[in-house]
Amino acid sequence: MACPERNKKILLDMVKQPSNDHCADCGAPEPDWASYKLGVFVCVNCSGTHRDLPAISRIKSIRLDFWDDSLVEFMKTRGNAAANAFYEKCVPPFYYRPQEKDCVVLKDQWIRAKYERREFTGENNSFQQGYSSGLYEGILWKKGKDNKQFLKRRFLLSETDFTLRYFTKEDSKKPKAVISMKDLNAVFQPEKIGHANGLQISYLEEERTRNLFVYHDNSQEIVSCFNAIRATRFAYLQKVNPNARDSDLVPLITRSSIKEGYMEKTGPTQWEPFKKRWFILNLMDRKLSYFKTSLDALELGAVFIGTEGHGYSVREGQPKGSRSSRWRFGVTLETPDRQFVFLCDQEQDQREWIEAFKLVISQPMLPQHYNTEANMRRMKK
């Protein structure tokens, strides 16, 4: 007869072991759930997708549910390390492995790819062809440049010339835009775009950031598109950095901002009216970009952020004599060229922006950052 307390203790001891002490799928610490068909320990969020795959996975709480002796013995023979050695055997280096804070669609499709479709076991590579072949073509809903309407657009991604094209008509041969892989970035933004599968594609156009906001109703399709972009970006990085290790290039494929949100901004004399703008702070290129709204296509401007040794600093508050506004929580950013004053609506936002600025300022500048700084200064002249 099963002893509930003994079995619970066995499971709690197992989940403290290395590899079991983090979710098998997203890496979240201290997982409280387990799949007794797959033999893996997972977090509460990932357990939801497992629960949607009853033919593949069966989920129990290791703390609250009753565990039969046979199920506990099965878990003892498995574990996250053994399972991932099989289910993640052939994950391409460019393929995005979601983390704890990533959006639902990324984690959901990762779990389905691992266990349901078995894309990475080496048994069948047909699914990987959709994003590994060097050519991707699909129809996505794209937000119009000057309106809120989303329209169907054909997208064509090619590793041959490292470009992403999109067409206003499905049968058109002349693209609306040809986007180079050199500066392209893609990141999921479901809340901003207002769709669970919302993807933001950004690139430089005459040294200014331009955004495309797209989605696909099929989750597998949009994640496949995302990883096809990553595959092409990875191939581009390998070409321009032939001596670099894959492990050094993977973090450069795509990137997420460290802070986004609305602040109010005034002009260089600090007496111009404050205007509400959407700001995006990126650590990799050390840029604070700003847009009129969160879904604007074209960047209004950008501020380069160097190190303290190069004359950059940030502090709480705003200078005396600067214009007042209904937003009260000030952030003052010092640069060698001028002083920038921002206002936040909430004190929490103020603290988060200051910490984000400090993080960028604390990081050493790399050779490419000096080029970015020089290009941005040249644009302002």
Short mmCIF file of C-alpha atoms in Angstrom, two decimals:
data_model
loop_
_atom_site.label_atom_id
_atom_site.label_comp_id
_atom_site.label_asym_id
_atom_site.label_seq_id
_atom_site.Cartn_x
_atom_site.Cartn_y
_atom_site.Cartn_z
CA MET A 1 0.00 0.00 0.00
CA ALA A 2 1.31 3.44 -0.93
CA CYS A 3 2.62 5.67 1.84
CA PRO A 4 1.68 9.26 0.85
CA GLU A 5 4.10 10.99 3.21
CA ARG A 6 7.03 8.78 2.25
CA ASN A 7 6.36 9.26 -1.47
CA LYS A 8 5.98 12.99 -1.02
CA LYS A 9 9.36 13.12 0.75
CA ILE A 10 11.00 11.12 -2.06
CA LEU A 11 9.64 13.53 -4.67
CA LEU A 12 10.65 16.61 -2.66
CA ASP A 13 14.15 15.16 -2.30
CA MET A 14 14.29 14.47 -6.03
CA VAL A 15 13.24 17.98 -6.96
CA LYS A 16 16.19 19.36 -4.96
CA GLN A 17 18.68 17.47 -7.12
CA PRO A 18 20.68 19.33 -9.81
CA SER A 19 18.69 19.66 -13.07
CA ASN A 20 15.46 18.68 -11.27
CA ASP A 21 15.54 21.87 -9.21
CA HIS A 22 14.57 23.92 -12.28
CA CYS A 23 11.67 23.45 -14.67
CA ALA A 24 12.60 21.03 -17.47
CA ASP A 25 11.06 23.36 -20.06
CA CYS A 26 11.57 27.02 -19.06
CA GLY A 27 14.16 26.83 -16.28
CA ALA A 28 11.98 28.35 -13.56
CA PRO A 29 13.34 27.49 -10.09
CA GLU A 30 11.68 25.15 -7.60
CA PRO A 31 9.17 23.33 -9.82
CA ASP A 32 6.16 21.97 -7.92
CA TRP A 33 4.69 19.77 -10.62
CA ALA A 34 5.77 16.65 -12.45
CA SER A 35 4.76 14.68 -15.53
CA TYR A 36 4.50 11.04 -14.53
CA LYS A 37 4.41 9.94 -18.19
CA LEU A 38 7.55 11.84 -19.21
CA GLY A 39 9.37 11.73 -15.89
CA VAL A 40 10.11 15.49 -15.72
CA PHE A 41 9.63 18.18 -13.10
CA VAL A 42 8.01 21.38 -14.36
CA CYS A 43 6.73 24.73 -13.05
CA VAL A 44 3.07 25.60 -12.63
CA ASN A 45 2.99 27.65 -15.85
CA CYS A 46 4.47 24.92 -18.04
CA SER A 47 2.25 22.35 -16.35
CA GLY A 48 -0.71 24.00 -18.09
CA THR A 49 0.58 23.06 -21.55
CA HIS A 50 1.44 19.55 -20.34
CA ARG A 51 -2.13 19.22 -19.11
CA ASP A 52 -3.33 20.06 -22.63
CA LEU A 53 -1.38 17.05 -23.98
CA PRO A 54 -2.98 14.10 -22.17
CA ALA A 55 -1.82 11.58 -24.77
CA ILE A 56 1.76 12.71 -24.21
CA SER A 57 1.99 13.95 -20.63
CA ARG A 58 0.10 13.50 -17.35
CA ILE A 59 0.59 16.05 -14.59
CA LYS A 60 0.46 15.87 -10.78
CA SER A 61 1.42 18.26 -8.01
CA ILE A 62 4.34 16.82 -6.05
CA ARG A 63 3.01 18.48 -2.89
CA LEU A 64 -0.78 18.22 -3.10
CA ASP A 65 -1.62 15.11 -5.15
CA PHE A 66 -1.55 11.44 -4.20
CA TRP A 67 1.33 9.49 -5.77
CA ASP A 68 1.21 5.73 -6.19
CA ASP A 69 4.42 3.79 -5.47
CA SER A 70 4.78 2.75 -9.13
CA LEU A 71 4.68 6.37 -10.32
CA VAL A 72 7.30 7.40 -7.79
CA GLU A 73 9.53 4.51 -8.89
CA PHE A 74 9.12 5.66 -12.49
CA MET A 75 10.13 9.22 -11.57
CA LYS A 76 13.22 7.85 -9.81
CA THR A 77 14.37 6.22 -13.06
CA ARG A 78 13.90 9.42 -15.07
CA GLY A 79 14.39 13.12 -14.20
CA ASN A 80 14.99 16.31 -16.16
CA ALA A 81 18.56 15.58 -17.23
CA ALA A 82 17.74 12.19 -18.72
CA ALA A 83 14.57 13.41 -20.41
CA ASN A 84 16.20 16.49 -21.94
CA ALA A 85 19.14 14.44 -23.17
CA PHE A 86 16.59 12.60 -25.32
CA TYR A 87 13.98 15.27 -26.16
CA GLU A 88 16.53 18.07 -26.75
CA LYS A 89 19.18 15.95 -28.44
CA CYS A 90 19.14 17.85 -31.76
CA VAL A 91 18.02 21.40 -30.98
CA PRO A 92 19.59 23.73 -33.59
CA PRO A 93 21.91 26.31 -32.00
CA PHE A 94 19.79 29.21 -33.31
CA TYR A 95 16.48 27.81 -32.00
CA TYR A 96 15.11 29.96 -29.21
CA ARG A 97 14.80 28.15 -25.88
CA PRO A 98 12.21 30.05 -23.83
CA GLN A 99 12.93 31.19 -20.31
CA GLU A 100 10.66 31.66 -17.30
CA LYS A 101 9.62 35.24 -18.18
CA ASP A 102 8.95 34.61 -21.87
CA CYS A 103 5.45 34.85 -23.33
CA VAL A 104 3.01 31.94 -23.39
CA VAL A 105 3.24 31.19 -27.13
CA LEU A 106 7.00 30.61 -26.98
CA LYS A 107 6.80 28.24 -24.01
CA ASP A 108 3.71 26.46 -25.32
CA GLN A 109 5.25 25.76 -28.73
CA TRP A 110 8.59 24.74 -27.18
CA ILE A 111 6.84 22.11 -25.08
CA ARG A 112 4.78 20.89 -28.02
CA ALA A 113 7.87 20.79 -30.24
CA LYS A 114 9.79 18.78 -27.63
CA TYR A 115 7.24 16.18 -26.59
CA GLU A 116 4.33 16.19 -29.04
CA ARG A 117 6.13 16.68 -32.37
CA ARG A 118 9.52 15.37 -31.18
CA GLU A 119 11.31 17.88 -33.35
CA PHE A 120 14.65 17.54 -31.57
CA THR A 121 15.07 13.80 -30.94
CA GLY A 122 16.67 13.10 -34.31
CA GLU A 123 13.89 10.72 -35.31
CA ASN A 124 12.28 13.04 -37.86
CA ASN A 125 13.69 16.34 -39.14
CA SER A 126 10.70 17.25 -41.32
CA PHE A 127 9.37 19.81 -38.83
CA GLN A 128 12.73 21.57 -38.69
CA GLN A 129 12.65 22.16 -42.44
CA GLY A 130 10.07 24.90 -41.87
CA TYR A 131 12.66 27.11 -40.20
CA SER A 132 16.03 25.52 -41.07
CA SER A 133 15.90 25.32 -44.86
CA GLY A 134 17.25 28.84 -45.49
CA LEU A 135 13.98 29.92 -47.09
CA TYR A 136 10.72 30.86 -45.39
CA GLU A 137 7.57 32.16 -47.05
CA GLY A 138 4.30 32.89 -45.31
CA ILE A 139 1.32 35.20 -44.90
CA LEU A 140 1.26 37.37 -41.77
CA TRP A 141 -1.12 40.03 -40.53
CA LYS A 142 0.84 43.31 -40.50
CA LYS A 143 -0.17 46.57 -38.86
CA GLY A 144 -0.45 49.48 -41.29
CA LYS A 145 2.17 52.21 -40.98
CA ASP A 146 -0.26 55.05 -40.29
CA ASN A 147 -3.33 53.26 -38.93
CA LYS A 148 -4.33 50.53 -36.52
CA GLN A 149 -5.63 48.15 -39.16
CA PHE A 150 -3.84 44.83 -39.69
CA LEU A 151 -3.66 43.60 -43.28
CA LYS A 152 -2.45 40.35 -44.81
CA ARG A 153 1.05 40.58 -46.23
CA ARG A 154 3.32 37.99 -47.85
CA PHE A 155 6.75 37.65 -46.26
CA LEU A 156 9.77 36.03 -47.88
CA LEU A 157 12.93 35.26 -45.92
CA SER A 158 16.05 34.19 -47.79
CA GLU A 159 19.41 33.02 -46.53
CA THR A 160 20.81 33.37 -50.05
CA ASP A 161 21.06 37.16 -49.80
CA PHE A 162 20.25 37.49 -46.08
CA THR A 163 17.07 39.50 -46.56
CA LEU A 164 13.47 39.63 -45.41
CA ARG A 165 11.01 40.96 -47.99
CA TYR A 166 7.33 41.69 -47.67
CA PHE A 167 4.75 42.30 -50.37
CA THR A 168 1.48 44.24 -50.26
CA LYS A 169 -0.15 41.70 -52.60
CA GLU A 170 0.21 37.94 -52.39
CA ASP A 171 1.01 37.56 -56.10
CA SER A 172 3.20 40.67 -56.36
CA LYS A 173 6.83 40.28 -57.47
CA LYS A 174 7.89 43.75 -56.33
CA PRO A 175 8.46 43.91 -52.57
CA LYS A 176 7.28 46.82 -50.45
CA ALA A 177 10.52 46.57 -48.47
CA VAL A 178 13.77 44.62 -48.57
CA ILE A 179 15.22 44.32 -45.07
CA SER A 180 18.82 43.31 -44.47
CA MET A 181 19.71 40.77 -41.79
CA LYS A 182 22.53 43.07 -40.67
CA ASP A 183 20.48 44.98 -38.09
CA LEU A 184 17.23 43.02 -38.02
CA ASN A 185 15.73 42.04 -34.68
CA ALA A 186 12.59 40.10 -33.78
CA VAL A 187 10.91 39.82 -30.39
CA PHE A 188 7.49 38.67 -29.25
CA GLN A 189 5.30 41.52 -27.97
CA PRO A 190 1.81 40.06 -27.37
CA GLU A 191 0.66 42.71 -24.89
CA LYS A 192 1.86 45.63 -26.97
CA ILE A 193 0.40 44.29 -30.22
CA GLY A 194 -2.80 43.04 -28.60
CA HIS A 195 -2.54 39.49 -29.93
CA ALA A 196 -1.17 36.38 -28.19
CA ASN A 197 1.04 35.68 -31.22
CA GLY A 198 2.22 39.25 -31.77
CA LEU A 199 5.77 39.61 -33.11
CA GLN A 200 7.73 42.86 -33.47
CA ILE A 201 10.34 42.99 -36.25
CA SER A 202 12.76 45.93 -36.06
CA TYR A 203 15.51 47.12 -38.39
CA LEU A 204 17.51 50.23 -39.26
CA GLU A 205 16.44 52.50 -42.08
CA GLU A 206 18.88 55.37 -42.61
CA GLU A 207 20.15 54.81 -39.07
CA ARG A 208 16.63 55.06 -37.58
CA THR A 209 14.75 52.15 -36.11
CA ARG A 210 11.68 51.04 -38.01
CA ASN A 211 9.18 48.57 -36.57
CA LEU A 212 6.88 46.04 -38.20
CA PHE A 213 4.12 44.62 -36.00
CA VAL A 214 2.82 41.26 -37.21
CA TYR A 215 0.96 38.18 -36.02
CA HIS A 216 -0.37 34.87 -37.26
CA ASP A 217 -3.44 33.16 -35.85
CA ASN A 218 -1.58 29.83 -35.79
CA SER A 219 0.88 29.66 -32.87
CA GLN A 220 3.12 27.06 -34.47
CA GLU A 221 3.40 29.15 -37.65
CA ILE A 222 4.45 32.38 -35.91
CA VAL A 223 7.05 30.58 -33.77
CA SER A 224 8.34 28.84 -36.89
CA CYS A 225 8.62 32.25 -38.57
CA PHE A 226 10.49 33.62 -35.54
CA ASN A 227 12.97 30.76 -35.58
CA ALA A 228 13.40 31.05 -39.35
CA ILE A 229 14.43 34.69 -38.77
CA ARG A 230 16.83 33.54 -36.06
CA ALA A 231 18.27 30.87 -38.39
CA THR A 232 18.93 33.42 -41.12
CA ARG A 233 20.39 35.94 -38.67
CA PHE A 234 22.64 33.20 -37.27
CA ALA A 235 23.87 32.30 -40.75
CA TYR A 236 24.57 35.98 -41.43
CA LEU A 237 26.54 36.34 -38.19
CA GLN A 238 28.55 33.22 -39.03
CA LYS A 239 29.43 34.69 -42.42
CA VAL A 240 30.63 38.05 -41.09
CA ASN A 241 32.33 36.46 -38.07
CA PRO A 242 33.91 33.30 -39.56
CA ASN A 243 36.24 32.71 -36.62
CA ALA A 244 33.67 33.22 -33.87
CA ARG A 245 32.29 30.35 -31.83
CA ASP A 246 28.59 29.53 -32.15
CA SER A 247 28.18 30.09 -28.41
CA ASP A 248 29.39 33.68 -28.84
CA LEU A 249 27.06 34.37 -31.77
CA VAL A 250 23.83 32.91 -30.36
CA PRO A 251 23.26 35.79 -27.87
CA LEU A 252 23.57 38.25 -30.77
CA ILE A 253 20.86 36.69 -32.95
CA THR A 254 17.88 38.52 -31.48
CA ARG A 255 17.56 40.66 -28.38
CA SER A 256 14.95 41.96 -25.97
CA SER A 257 14.86 45.44 -24.46
CA ILE A 258 15.70 45.80 -20.78
CA LYS A 259 12.98 48.41 -20.27
CA GLU A 260 10.05 49.79 -22.27
CA GLY A 261 7.32 52.22 -21.41
CA TYR A 262 5.95 55.74 -21.51
CA MET A 263 7.80 58.73 -20.10
CA GLU A 264 7.44 62.44 -20.76
CA LYS A 265 10.32 64.20 -22.47
CA THR A 266 11.24 67.88 -22.75
CA GLY A 267 13.63 69.63 -25.15
CA PRO A 268 17.26 70.78 -24.75
CA THR A 269 16.38 74.09 -23.04
CA GLN A 270 14.18 72.19 -20.55
CA TRP A 271 11.48 74.82 -21.00
CA GLU A 272 9.77 73.18 -23.95
CA PRO A 273 6.47 71.44 -23.10
CA PHE A 274 6.81 67.86 -21.91
CA LYS A 275 5.55 65.34 -24.48
CA LYS A 276 4.55 61.77 -23.78
CA ARG A 277 6.70 59.29 -25.69
CA TRP A 278 7.20 55.51 -25.78
CA PHE A 279 10.80 54.65 -24.86
CA ILE A 280 12.77 51.47 -25.52
CA LEU A 281 16.13 50.90 -23.82
CA ASN A 282 18.41 48.28 -25.36
CA LEU A 283 21.52 47.03 -23.62
CA MET A 284 23.16 45.41 -26.65
CA ASP A 285 23.42 48.60 -28.73
CA ARG A 286 23.22 51.00 -25.75
CA LYS A 287 20.40 53.01 -27.33
CA LEU A 288 17.36 54.70 -25.80
CA SER A 289 14.92 54.99 -28.70
CA TYR A 290 11.67 56.90 -28.47
CA PHE A 291 8.45 56.82 -30.47
CA LYS A 292 5.22 58.78 -30.41
CA THR A 293 3.25 55.68 -29.32
CA SER A 294 4.08 52.08 -28.51
CA LEU A 295 2.92 50.95 -31.97
CA ASP A 296 4.64 53.61 -34.06
CA ALA A 297 6.54 52.34 -37.07
CA LEU A 298 9.32 54.93 -37.13
CA GLU A 299 11.61 56.08 -34.35
CA LEU A 300 11.44 59.82 -33.58
CA GLY A 301 14.93 59.87 -32.13
CA ALA A 302 17.46 58.06 -30.00
CA VAL A 303 20.00 58.73 -27.26
CA PHE A 304 23.27 56.82 -27.01
CA ILE A 305 24.25 55.82 -23.47
CA GLY A 306 27.93 55.31 -22.73
CA THR A 307 29.80 54.66 -19.51
CA GLU A 308 30.45 56.85 -16.49
CA GLY A 309 34.05 57.23 -17.64
CA HIS A 310 32.79 58.75 -20.89
CA GLY A 311 30.60 61.33 -19.14
CA TYR A 312 27.27 59.51 -18.75
CA SER A 313 25.27 59.37 -15.52
CA VAL A 314 21.69 59.23 -14.27
CA ARG A 315 19.99 60.52 -11.15
CA GLU A 316 16.58 60.90 -9.60
CA GLY A 317 14.68 64.17 -9.97
CA GLN A 318 14.81 67.04 -12.40
CA PRO A 319 16.89 70.24 -12.46
CA LYS A 320 15.58 73.33 -10.69
CA GLY A 321 13.93 75.74 -13.06
CA SER A 322 12.89 73.10 -15.59
CA ARG A 323 9.32 73.14 -16.78
CA SER A 324 6.72 71.36 -14.63
CA SER A 325 4.19 68.77 -15.78
CA ARG A 326 1.39 66.63 -14.42
CA TRP A 327 3.87 63.72 -14.15
CA ARG A 328 6.06 64.31 -11.12
CA PHE A 329 8.75 61.61 -10.90
CA GLY A 330 11.82 62.91 -12.66
CA VAL A 331 14.84 61.16 -14.19
CA THR A 332 17.85 63.22 -15.31
CA LEU A 333 20.26 61.64 -17.76
CA GLU A 334 23.62 63.35 -18.25
CA THR A 335 25.53 62.87 -21.53
CA PRO A 336 28.63 64.65 -22.86
CA ASP A 337 26.44 66.60 -25.30
CA ARG A 338 23.43 67.59 -23.20
CA GLN A 339 21.19 66.88 -20.26
CA PHE A 340 17.99 64.90 -20.81
CA VAL A 341 15.03 65.25 -18.45
CA PHE A 342 12.26 62.65 -18.33
CA LEU A 343 9.17 62.40 -16.14
CA CYS A 344 7.43 59.21 -15.04
CA ASP A 345 3.82 58.83 -13.96
CA GLN A 346 4.61 56.44 -11.09
CA GLU A 347 7.48 56.27 -8.60
CA GLN A 348 7.93 52.58 -9.40
CA ASP A 349 8.52 53.45 -13.08
CA GLN A 350 11.06 56.07 -12.02
CA ARG A 351 13.01 53.52 -9.98
CA GLU A 352 12.92 50.95 -12.78
CA TRP A 353 14.14 53.41 -15.41
CA ILE A 354 16.99 54.62 -13.20
CA GLU A 355 18.08 51.03 -12.51
CA ALA A 356 17.89 50.21 -16.23
CA PHE A 357 20.01 53.28 -17.14
CA LYS A 358 22.54 52.38 -14.44
CA LEU A 359 22.81 48.86 -15.82
CA VAL A 360 23.72 50.15 -19.28
CA ILE A 361 26.13 52.76 -17.91
CA SER A 362 27.91 50.10 -15.80
CA GLN A 363 28.67 47.88 -18.81
CA PRO A 364 31.97 48.46 -20.67
CA MET A 365 31.72 49.78 -24.21
CA LEU A 366 32.70 47.45 -27.06
CA PRO A 367 34.27 48.54 -30.38
CA GLN A 368 30.90 48.50 -32.18
CA HIS A 369 29.46 50.86 -29.56
CA TYR A 370 31.96 53.57 -30.48
CA ASN A 371 30.79 53.26 -34.09
CA THR A 372 27.15 53.54 -33.00
CA GLU A 373 27.90 56.62 -30.91
CA ALA A 374 29.79 58.28 -33.78
CA ASN A 375 26.99 57.53 -36.28
CA MET A 376 24.33 58.95 -33.98
CA ARG A 377 26.32 62.13 -33.40
CA ARG A 378 26.84 62.53 -37.13
CA MET A 379 23.10 62.22 -37.75
CA LYS A 380 22.35 65.04 -35.31
CA LYS A 381 24.67 67.51 -37.02
#
